[in-house]
Amino acid sequence: MVSADSKSITAPELKPHPCPDIRVLDRERFNLTITCRAIEVPVKRCTEIVKLIDRTDSIFSHLQHKPRFVQPCEEDSSRKLILLDDNQTLPFADNDISERSVDVKLTYKNWSASQIIRAILPPSIEDTLVVSGFEIVGHIAHLNLKECHQPYKSIIGQVILDKNPSIKTVVNKLNTIHAEYRYFEMELLAGENNLITTAIEHKLKYCMDFSKLYWNSRLGTEHRRIADLVPVGSTVLDMFCGIGPFALPLAKKKCHVHANDLNPESYKYLLKNIEINKIKSQYITCYNQDGRELIRNFTGQIDFVLMNLPASAYEFLDVFVGLFSKREEGMKPPTVFCYHFADIEAPKAFTIAAISDKLGCTIVPEEVHLVRKTAPKTWMTCVRFTVPESVLYSESRNKRSSQ
Ligand SMILES: C[S@@+](CC[C@H](N)C(=O)[O-])C[C@H]1O[C@@H](n2cnc3c(N)ncnc32)[C@H](O)[C@@H]1O
């Protein structure tokens, strides 16, 4: 196989010509004509012959849109051309069939987004830094570009938009995160400036303004894990509920959920999502207050407390110290799921130590689950433990009774 500039290329090298000088997306720059091996066959035998040709390792495998393997024969309408790889041996010999070459034109449409982005970025940028992945929330793709991508960011955004028909908006997450509400500042790279979208997780719909509240599509498995673990009928306090990805599935399975978030935008969309997903009001009560207040003011049995604010959830654990003033018949201590960012060297010990320190006693966790690696040296963990009675009835503070 020979490229347009007569340079011989082999299968794994099939890629567009590098063009690191471009600053606006000129799609014509990705045209490439290659000369391909082909066989010319009678039209009436084409289907039969195509079936005999192995395509498992085609030179076109890595293209987003592969050219047609069967092409018209311009010189003779009673014959067709079937493309072959350079090293392909034919499993048959036949007088009807003749071998020849044919020019195949590849365009911007054929290449994958990562092949185009590789061609745009200077060769000095390592392959590992080529933007090949991104996260999707509804119609939004969000990227985490590095310094070296800055001159190319608009083109990268446009390529992602072009290559993914369901994406209408491409944004880049900037390094500033809202300290309390945990959402990122973002810049628009390409497409519509519309950050109100709907994500679907485990068949529930979550509408949100992605620029004003926290949402992470990578937590879907964790949301499901908790929904599966908590028994039907339990009373659950979700202290930092966001727009409801723990709270809604739990309410749907008939737990009694008290869902709270301090961010007014999260609260607004939480209410909307309850409506959209037709969650029965008897199973969910919503609050827009500080998580501590939710615990302090709650009366009655709490079976589970969810604390998904890994950067600082453990700081809130002091709310359990002396929470109950007197023992009540049948009242059981709550089980807490507390999330934490822990050092990769010893994430479980690190998490237990932080929590024990805050509660003033060594906890015996029922489980320390590694949720996901969030940075090269950090695990997001979730520790499940029952709050010791010595903590709940401690005399150092009596929060519930002081209300
Ligand atoms: C990491 S997000 C988790 C949201 C949700 N649980 C999820 O899994 O998508 C933490 C949430 O805690 C909320 N938050 C932060 N400080 C809070 C506080 N003091 N009281 C209640 N909510 C708070 C933020 O607004 C944010 O929505």
CSV table of C-alpha atoms and ligand atoms in Angstrom, one decimal:
chain,number,residue,atom,x,y,z
A,1,MET,CA,0.0,0.0,0.0
A,2,VAL,CA,1.3,3.4,-0.9
A,3,SER,CA,0.2,6.8,0.3
A,4,ALA,CA,-0.5,9.8,-1.9
A,5,ASP,CA,3.0,11.1,-1.4
A,6,SER,CA,4.3,7.7,-2.4
A,7,LYS,CA,5.6,6.9,1.0
A,8,SER,CA,5.1,3.2,1.8
A,9,ILE,CA,2.9,2.6,4.8
A,10,THR,CA,1.9,-0.5,6.6
A,11,ALA,CA,-1.4,-1.3,8.3
A,12,PRO,CA,-0.8,0.0,11.9
A,13,GLU,CA,0.5,3.3,10.5
A,14,LEU,CA,-2.7,4.3,8.6
A,15,LYS,CA,-3.3,7.7,10.0
A,16,PRO,CA,-3.8,11.3,8.7
A,17,HIS,CA,-0.8,13.4,7.9
A,18,PRO,CA,0.4,15.5,10.9
A,19,CYS,CA,-0.7,19.1,10.8
A,20,PRO,CA,0.4,20.7,14.1
A,21,ASP,CA,0.4,24.2,12.5
A,22,ILE,CA,-3.4,24.5,12.2
A,23,ARG,CA,-5.3,26.7,14.6
A,24,VAL,CA,-8.7,26.5,13.0
A,25,LEU,CA,-10.2,23.2,11.9
A,26,ASP,CA,-9.6,22.8,8.2
A,27,ARG,CA,-11.2,19.5,7.6
A,28,GLU,CA,-9.7,19.2,4.0
A,29,ARG,CA,-6.3,18.8,5.6
A,30,PHE,CA,-7.3,15.3,6.6
A,31,ASN,CA,-7.8,14.0,3.1
A,32,LEU,CA,-5.5,11.2,2.2
A,33,THR,CA,-5.6,9.1,-0.9
A,34,ILE,CA,-4.1,5.6,-0.5
A,35,THR,CA,-3.4,3.1,-3.2
A,36,CYS,CA,-4.9,-0.2,-2.2
A,37,ARG,CA,-4.6,-3.7,-3.5
A,38,ALA,CA,-7.9,-5.0,-5.0
A,39,ILE,CA,-9.4,-7.8,-7.0
A,40,GLU,CA,-11.8,-7.2,-9.9
A,41,VAL,CA,-14.7,-9.7,-10.0
A,42,PRO,CA,-17.9,-10.2,-12.0
A,43,VAL,CA,-20.8,-8.5,-10.2
A,44,LYS,CA,-22.8,-11.7,-10.1
A,45,ARG,CA,-20.0,-13.5,-8.1
A,46,CYS,CA,-19.2,-10.6,-5.8
A,47,THR,CA,-21.2,-11.7,-2.7
A,48,GLU,CA,-19.9,-15.2,-2.9
A,49,ILE,CA,-16.2,-14.0,-3.1
A,50,VAL,CA,-16.6,-11.4,-0.4
A,51,LYS,CA,-17.6,-14.1,2.1
A,52,LEU,CA,-14.3,-15.9,1.5
A,53,ILE,CA,-12.2,-13.0,2.4
A,54,ASP,CA,-11.0,-12.6,6.0
A,55,ARG,CA,-11.4,-9.1,7.4
A,56,THR,CA,-10.4,-9.6,11.0
A,57,ASP,CA,-7.3,-7.6,10.8
A,58,SER,CA,-8.0,-5.0,8.2
A,59,ILE,CA,-5.8,-2.0,7.6
A,60,PHE,CA,-9.0,0.0,8.1
A,61,SER,CA,-9.9,-1.5,11.5
A,62,HIS,CA,-9.0,1.7,13.5
A,63,LEU,CA,-11.0,4.1,11.3
A,64,GLN,CA,-14.3,5.4,12.6
A,65,HIS,CA,-15.9,5.0,9.2
A,66,LYS,CA,-14.3,2.3,7.1
A,67,PRO,CA,-14.4,2.7,3.3
A,68,ARG,CA,-16.6,0.3,1.4
A,69,PHE,CA,-14.7,-3.0,0.8
A,70,VAL,CA,-16.7,-3.4,-2.4
A,71,GLN,CA,-16.3,-0.5,-4.8
A,72,PRO,CA,-17.7,0.1,-8.3
A,73,CYS,CA,-15.4,-0.7,-11.2
A,74,GLU,CA,-15.5,2.5,-13.3
A,75,GLU,CA,-14.2,1.0,-16.5
A,76,ASP,CA,-16.7,-2.0,-16.6
A,77,SER,CA,-20.1,-1.9,-14.9
A,78,SER,CA,-20.4,-5.7,-15.1
A,79,ARG,CA,-17.5,-6.0,-12.6
A,80,LYS,CA,-16.8,-4.8,-9.1
A,81,LEU,CA,-13.6,-4.2,-7.0
A,82,ILE,CA,-13.0,-5.8,-3.7
A,83,LEU,CA,-10.3,-4.2,-1.5
A,84,LEU,CA,-7.6,-6.4,0.0
A,85,ASP,CA,-4.9,-5.9,2.6
A,86,ASP,CA,-1.3,-5.9,1.3
A,87,ASN,CA,-0.4,-9.3,2.7
A,88,GLN,CA,-3.7,-11.0,2.2
A,89,THR,CA,-3.5,-14.3,0.3
A,90,LEU,CA,-6.5,-15.3,-1.6
A,91,PRO,CA,-8.1,-18.6,-0.6
A,92,PHE,CA,-8.9,-19.4,-4.2
A,93,ALA,CA,-7.6,-19.0,-7.8
A,94,ASP,CA,-10.1,-18.2,-10.5
A,95,ASN,CA,-10.0,-17.0,-14.1
A,96,ASP,CA,-12.9,-14.6,-13.5
A,97,ILE,CA,-10.8,-12.7,-11.0
A,98,SER,CA,-7.9,-10.3,-11.7
A,99,GLU,CA,-5.7,-8.5,-9.3
A,100,ARG,CA,-5.1,-4.7,-9.6
A,101,SER,CA,-4.7,-1.6,-7.6
A,102,VAL,CA,-7.3,1.1,-6.8
A,103,ASP,CA,-7.1,4.6,-5.2
A,104,VAL,CA,-9.2,5.0,-2.1
A,105,LYS,CA,-9.8,8.5,-0.8
A,106,LEU,CA,-10.0,8.9,3.0
A,107,THR,CA,-11.5,12.1,4.4
A,108,TYR,CA,-12.0,13.8,7.8
A,109,LYS,CA,-15.1,11.6,8.1
A,110,ASN,CA,-13.1,8.4,8.1
A,111,TRP,CA,-10.7,9.1,10.9
A,112,SER,CA,-11.5,8.7,14.6
A,113,ALA,CA,-11.4,11.7,17.0
A,114,SER,CA,-8.1,10.5,18.5
A,115,GLN,CA,-6.4,10.0,15.1
A,116,ILE,CA,-7.3,13.6,14.2
A,117,ILE,CA,-6.3,15.0,17.6
A,118,ARG,CA,-3.0,13.1,17.3
A,119,ALA,CA,-2.4,14.7,13.9
A,120,ILE,CA,-3.1,18.2,15.3
A,121,LEU,CA,-0.9,18.0,18.4
A,122,PRO,CA,2.9,18.5,17.9
A,123,PRO,CA,4.9,15.2,17.9
A,124,SER,CA,6.6,16.5,21.1
A,125,ILE,CA,3.4,15.8,23.0
A,126,GLU,CA,3.5,12.1,24.0
A,127,ASP,CA,0.8,9.7,22.8
A,128,THR,CA,-0.4,9.3,26.4
A,129,LEU,CA,-1.4,12.9,26.4
A,130,VAL,CA,-3.5,12.7,23.3
A,131,VAL,CA,-7.0,13.4,24.3
A,132,SER,CA,-8.8,10.1,23.6
A,133,GLY,CA,-11.3,10.0,26.4
A,134,PHE,CA,-13.8,12.4,28.0
A,135,GLU,CA,-16.8,12.1,30.3
A,136,ILE,CA,-20.3,12.5,29.2
A,137,VAL,CA,-23.2,14.0,31.1
A,138,GLY,CA,-26.4,14.2,29.0
A,139,HIS,CA,-25.5,16.2,25.9
A,140,ILE,CA,-22.3,17.5,27.5
A,141,ALA,CA,-18.7,16.2,27.0
A,142,HIS,CA,-16.3,17.4,29.6
A,143,LEU,CA,-12.6,17.3,29.3
A,144,ASN,CA,-9.7,17.8,31.6
A,145,LEU,CA,-7.1,19.5,29.3
A,146,LYS,CA,-3.5,20.0,30.3
A,147,GLU,CA,-1.3,23.0,29.7
A,148,CYS,CA,0.1,21.5,26.5
A,149,HIS,CA,-3.3,21.3,24.9
A,150,GLN,CA,-4.2,25.0,25.4
A,151,PRO,CA,-3.3,26.3,21.9
A,152,TYR,CA,-5.5,23.4,20.4
A,153,LYS,CA,-8.4,23.4,22.8
A,154,SER,CA,-11.0,24.9,20.4
A,155,ILE,CA,-10.1,22.4,17.7
A,156,ILE,CA,-10.1,19.5,20.1
A,157,GLY,CA,-13.6,20.6,21.2
A,158,GLN,CA,-14.8,20.8,17.6
A,159,VAL,CA,-13.4,17.4,16.7
A,160,ILE,CA,-15.2,15.8,19.7
A,161,LEU,CA,-18.4,17.5,18.7
A,162,ASP,CA,-18.1,16.4,15.0
A,163,LYS,CA,-17.3,12.8,15.9
A,164,ASN,CA,-20.1,12.2,18.6
A,165,PRO,CA,-23.5,13.0,17.3
A,166,SER,CA,-25.2,12.9,20.7
A,167,ILE,CA,-22.9,15.6,22.1
A,168,LYS,CA,-24.0,19.2,21.6
A,169,THR,CA,-21.7,20.9,24.1
A,170,VAL,CA,-18.0,20.4,24.8
A,171,VAL,CA,-16.5,22.0,28.0
A,172,ASN,CA,-13.1,22.0,29.7
A,173,LYS,CA,-13.0,21.7,33.4
A,174,LEU,CA,-10.8,24.4,35.0
A,175,ASN,CA,-8.8,23.7,38.1
A,176,THR,CA,-11.1,25.7,40.4
A,177,ILE,CA,-13.7,23.7,42.3
A,178,HIS,CA,-16.3,25.4,44.5
A,179,ALA,CA,-15.1,24.6,48.0
A,180,GLU,CA,-18.5,23.8,49.5
A,181,TYR,CA,-20.7,22.8,46.6
A,182,ARG,CA,-18.0,20.8,44.8
A,183,TYR,CA,-18.7,21.8,41.2
A,184,PHE,CA,-16.0,22.8,38.7
A,185,GLU,CA,-15.6,26.1,36.9
A,186,MET,CA,-15.7,25.3,33.2
A,187,GLU,CA,-15.0,26.9,29.8
A,188,LEU,CA,-16.9,26.3,26.7
A,189,LEU,CA,-14.8,24.7,23.9
A,190,ALA,CA,-17.3,24.0,21.2
A,191,GLY,CA,-21.1,23.8,20.6
A,192,GLU,CA,-24.1,25.2,22.3
A,193,ASN,CA,-23.5,27.2,25.5
A,194,ASN,CA,-26.2,25.2,27.4
A,195,LEU,CA,-25.2,23.3,30.6
A,196,ILE,CA,-28.7,22.3,31.6
A,197,THR,CA,-28.9,18.6,30.8
A,198,THR,CA,-30.3,15.3,31.9
A,199,ALA,CA,-28.2,12.2,32.8
A,200,ILE,CA,-29.7,8.7,33.1
A,201,GLU,CA,-28.4,6.4,35.8
A,202,HIS,CA,-29.9,3.0,36.5
A,203,LYS,CA,-33.0,4.0,34.7
A,204,LEU,CA,-33.6,7.2,36.7
A,205,LYS,CA,-33.4,10.6,35.1
A,206,TYR,CA,-31.3,13.4,36.7
A,207,CYS,CA,-31.9,16.9,35.4
A,208,MET,CA,-29.3,19.4,36.4
A,209,ASP,CA,-27.5,22.6,35.7
A,210,PHE,CA,-24.0,21.1,35.3
A,211,SER,CA,-22.3,24.5,35.8
A,212,LYS,CA,-23.9,25.1,39.3
A,213,LEU,CA,-23.9,21.7,41.1
A,214,TYR,CA,-22.1,18.5,41.7
A,215,TRP,CA,-22.6,15.5,39.4
A,216,ASN,CA,-20.2,12.6,38.7
A,217,SER,CA,-21.1,10.0,36.2
A,218,ARG,CA,-18.3,7.7,37.5
A,219,LEU,CA,-20.2,7.2,40.8
A,220,GLY,CA,-23.0,5.2,39.2
A,221,THR,CA,-21.6,1.8,40.5
A,222,GLU,CA,-21.3,3.2,44.0
A,223,HIS,CA,-24.8,4.6,43.9
A,224,ARG,CA,-26.1,1.2,42.9
A,225,ARG,CA,-24.0,-0.6,45.6
A,226,ILE,CA,-25.5,1.5,48.4
A,227,ALA,CA,-29.1,1.2,47.0
A,228,ASP,CA,-28.6,-2.6,47.0
A,229,LEU,CA,-27.1,-2.7,50.5
A,230,VAL,CA,-29.7,-0.8,52.4
A,231,PRO,CA,-32.7,-2.9,53.3
A,232,VAL,CA,-36.2,-2.0,52.1
A,233,GLY,CA,-38.1,0.1,54.7
A,234,SER,CA,-35.0,1.6,56.4
A,235,THR,CA,-34.8,5.2,57.4
A,236,VAL,CA,-31.9,6.9,55.6
A,237,LEU,CA,-30.5,10.3,56.1
A,238,ASP,CA,-28.5,11.5,53.1
A,239,MET,CA,-26.6,14.4,54.5
A,240,PHE,CA,-24.9,15.5,51.2
A,241,CYS,CA,-27.4,14.2,48.7
A,242,GLY,CA,-26.7,16.4,45.6
A,243,ILE,CA,-29.5,16.0,43.1
A,244,GLY,CA,-30.4,12.6,44.5
A,245,PRO,CA,-28.4,9.7,43.0
A,246,PHE,CA,-28.5,7.8,46.3
A,247,ALA,CA,-31.7,9.2,47.6
A,248,LEU,CA,-34.0,8.5,44.6
A,249,PRO,CA,-33.2,4.8,44.1
A,250,LEU,CA,-33.6,4.3,47.9
A,251,ALA,CA,-36.9,6.0,47.9
A,252,LYS,CA,-37.9,4.1,44.8
A,253,LYS,CA,-37.3,0.8,46.8
A,254,LYS,CA,-39.5,2.1,49.6
A,255,CYS,CA,-36.9,3.3,52.1
A,256,HIS,CA,-37.8,6.4,54.1
A,257,VAL,CA,-35.3,8.9,52.8
A,258,HIS,CA,-34.4,12.3,54.2
A,259,ALA,CA,-32.4,14.0,51.5
A,260,ASN,CA,-30.4,17.1,52.2
A,261,ASP,CA,-28.1,19.4,50.3
A,262,LEU,CA,-26.8,22.9,51.2
A,263,ASN,CA,-26.5,24.1,47.6
A,264,PRO,CA,-29.8,25.7,46.6
A,265,GLU,CA,-29.3,24.6,43.0
A,266,SER,CA,-28.9,21.0,44.0
A,267,TYR,CA,-32.0,21.3,46.2
A,268,LYS,CA,-34.0,22.8,43.3
A,269,TYR,CA,-33.0,20.0,40.9
A,270,LEU,CA,-33.5,17.3,43.6
A,271,LEU,CA,-37.2,18.4,43.9
A,272,LYS,CA,-37.5,18.4,40.1
A,273,ASN,CA,-35.9,14.9,39.8
A,274,ILE,CA,-38.3,13.5,42.4
A,275,GLU,CA,-41.1,14.8,40.2
A,276,ILE,CA,-39.7,13.6,36.9
A,277,ASN,CA,-39.1,10.1,38.3
A,278,LYS,CA,-42.5,10.0,40.0
A,279,ILE,CA,-41.0,9.2,43.4
A,280,LYS,CA,-43.8,8.9,46.0
A,281,SER,CA,-43.7,11.8,48.5
A,282,GLN,CA,-44.3,9.4,51.4
A,283,TYR,CA,-40.8,8.0,50.8
A,284,ILE,CA,-38.8,11.1,50.5
A,285,THR,CA,-38.4,14.4,52.4
A,286,CYS,CA,-36.1,17.1,51.2
A,287,TYR,CA,-34.0,19.7,53.0
A,288,ASN,CA,-31.8,22.6,52.0
A,289,GLN,CA,-29.6,23.1,55.1
A,290,ASP,CA,-26.3,22.2,56.7
A,291,GLY,CA,-25.9,18.5,57.1
A,292,ARG,CA,-25.3,18.8,60.8
A,293,GLU,CA,-28.6,20.5,61.3
A,294,LEU,CA,-30.4,17.6,59.6
A,295,ILE,CA,-28.9,15.1,62.1
A,296,ARG,CA,-29.3,17.3,65.1
A,297,ASN,CA,-33.0,18.1,64.4
A,298,PHE,CA,-34.1,14.6,63.4
A,299,THR,CA,-36.3,12.8,65.9
A,300,GLY,CA,-36.8,9.1,65.8
A,301,GLN,CA,-34.8,6.1,64.6
A,302,ILE,CA,-32.1,6.7,62.1
A,303,ASP,CA,-31.0,3.4,60.4
A,304,PHE,CA,-28.4,4.7,57.9
A,305,VAL,CA,-26.6,8.0,57.4
A,306,LEU,CA,-24.9,8.6,54.0
A,307,MET,CA,-22.0,11.1,54.0
A,308,ASN,CA,-20.7,11.5,50.5
A,309,LEU,CA,-18.5,14.6,50.8
A,310,PRO,CA,-15.2,12.8,50.7
A,311,ALA,CA,-13.1,16.0,51.1
A,312,SER,CA,-14.5,16.8,54.5
A,313,ALA,CA,-17.3,14.4,55.6
A,314,TYR,CA,-15.3,13.2,58.5
A,315,GLU,CA,-15.3,16.7,59.9
A,316,PHE,CA,-19.0,16.4,60.4
A,317,LEU,CA,-18.8,13.2,62.4
A,318,ASP,CA,-18.6,15.2,65.7
A,319,VAL,CA,-22.4,15.6,65.3
A,320,PHE,CA,-22.8,12.1,66.6
A,321,VAL,CA,-20.8,12.8,69.8
A,322,GLY,CA,-23.5,13.0,72.6
A,323,LEU,CA,-26.3,13.2,70.0
A,324,PHE,CA,-28.7,11.3,72.3
A,325,SER,CA,-29.5,12.5,75.8
A,326,LYS,CA,-31.2,9.4,77.1
A,327,ARG,CA,-31.7,5.9,76.0
A,328,GLU,CA,-35.0,5.2,74.3
A,329,GLU,CA,-36.6,1.8,74.1
A,330,GLY,CA,-35.8,0.0,70.8
A,331,MET,CA,-33.6,2.9,69.5
A,332,LYS,CA,-30.7,1.4,67.5
A,333,PRO,CA,-27.4,3.3,66.7
A,334,PRO,CA,-27.2,4.4,63.1
A,335,THR,CA,-24.9,2.8,60.5
A,336,VAL,CA,-22.9,5.4,58.7
A,337,PHE,CA,-21.4,5.3,55.2
A,338,CYS,CA,-18.7,7.9,55.4
A,339,TYR,CA,-16.7,8.8,52.3
A,340,HIS,CA,-13.1,9.9,52.4
A,341,PHE,CA,-10.1,10.7,50.2
A,342,ALA,CA,-7.3,8.5,51.5
A,343,ASP,CA,-3.6,8.1,50.8
A,344,ILE,CA,-3.0,5.3,48.3
A,345,GLU,CA,-0.3,3.7,50.5
A,346,ALA,CA,-2.7,2.6,53.2
A,347,PRO,CA,-6.2,3.8,52.3
A,348,LYS,CA,-8.1,1.6,54.8
A,349,ALA,CA,-5.9,2.4,57.8
A,350,PHE,CA,-5.8,6.1,56.8
A,351,THR,CA,-9.7,6.3,56.7
A,352,ILE,CA,-10.2,4.5,59.9
A,353,ALA,CA,-7.7,6.7,61.7
A,354,ALA,CA,-9.3,9.9,60.4
A,355,ILE,CA,-12.8,8.8,61.5
A,356,SER,CA,-11.7,7.4,64.9
A,357,ASP,CA,-9.9,10.6,65.6
A,358,LYS,CA,-13.0,12.7,65.0
A,359,LEU,CA,-15.3,10.4,67.1
A,360,GLY,CA,-12.8,10.2,69.9
A,361,CYS,CA,-12.8,6.3,69.9
A,362,THR,CA,-11.4,3.6,67.6
A,363,ILE,CA,-14.1,2.4,65.3
A,364,VAL,CA,-14.5,-1.2,64.2
A,365,PRO,CA,-15.7,-0.8,60.6
A,366,GLU,CA,-18.0,-3.3,59.0
A,367,GLU,CA,-16.3,-2.6,55.7
A,368,VAL,CA,-13.9,-0.2,54.1
A,369,HIS,CA,-14.7,-0.1,50.4
A,370,LEU,CA,-12.3,1.3,47.8
A,371,VAL,CA,-14.7,3.3,45.6
A,372,ARG,CA,-12.3,4.6,43.0
A,373,LYS,CA,-8.9,6.1,42.4
A,374,THR,CA,-9.4,9.8,42.1
A,375,ALA,CA,-5.7,10.9,41.7
A,376,PRO,CA,-2.4,9.1,41.3
A,377,LYS,CA,-2.0,9.0,45.1
A,378,THR,CA,-5.6,9.1,46.3
A,379,TRP,CA,-8.4,6.5,46.8
A,380,MET,CA,-11.9,7.5,47.4
A,381,THR,CA,-13.0,5.2,50.2
A,382,CYS,CA,-16.3,4.4,51.9
A,383,VAL,CA,-16.2,3.2,55.5
A,384,ARG,CA,-19.3,1.5,56.9
A,385,PHE,CA,-19.6,1.5,60.7
A,386,THR,CA,-22.1,1.6,63.4
A,387,VAL,CA,-21.8,4.6,65.6
A,388,PRO,CA,-20.7,3.3,69.1
A,389,GLU,CA,-23.2,3.8,71.9
A,390,SER,CA,-20.3,5.3,73.9
A,391,VAL,CA,-20.2,8.1,71.3
A,392,LEU,CA,-23.9,8.6,70.9
A,393,TYR,CA,-24.6,8.9,74.6
A,394,SER,CA,-21.3,10.7,75.5
A,395,GLU,CA,-21.9,13.4,78.0
A,396,SER,CA,-19.5,15.8,76.3
A,397,ARG,CA,-22.4,17.2,74.2
A,398,ASN,CA,-26.1,16.5,74.0
A,399,LYS,CA,-27.1,17.9,70.7
A,400,ARG,CA,-30.6,16.5,70.3
A,401,SER,CA,-31.7,17.4,73.8
A,402,SER,CA,-30.3,20.9,73.5
A,403,GLN,CA,-32.7,21.7,70.5
B,1,LIG,C1,-19.5,15.1,46.6
B,1,LIG,S1,-21.1,15.8,46.4
B,1,LIG,C2,-22.1,14.4,46.5
B,1,LIG,C3,-23.5,14.5,46.0
B,1,LIG,C4,-24.2,13.2,45.8
B,1,LIG,N1,-24.3,12.4,47.0
B,1,LIG,C5,-23.7,12.4,44.7
B,1,LIG,O1,-23.2,11.2,44.9
B,1,LIG,O2,-23.7,12.8,43.5
B,1,LIG,C6,-21.3,16.6,48.0
B,1,LIG,C7,-22.5,17.4,48.1
B,1,LIG,O3,-22.5,18.0,49.4
B,1,LIG,C8,-23.1,19.3,49.4
B,1,LIG,N2,-22.6,20.0,50.6
B,1,LIG,C9,-21.4,20.5,50.9
B,1,LIG,N3,-21.4,21.0,52.1
B,1,LIG,C10,-22.6,20.7,52.7
B,1,LIG,C11,-23.1,20.9,54.0
B,1,LIG,N4,-22.4,21.5,55.0
B,1,LIG,N5,-24.3,20.4,54.3
B,1,LIG,C12,-25.1,19.8,53.3
B,1,LIG,N6,-24.6,19.6,52.0
B,1,LIG,C13,-23.4,20.0,51.8
B,1,LIG,C14,-22.6,19.9,48.1
B,1,LIG,O4,-23.4,20.9,47.7
B,1,LIG,C15,-22.6,18.6,47.2
B,1,LIG,O5,-23.8,18.5,46.4
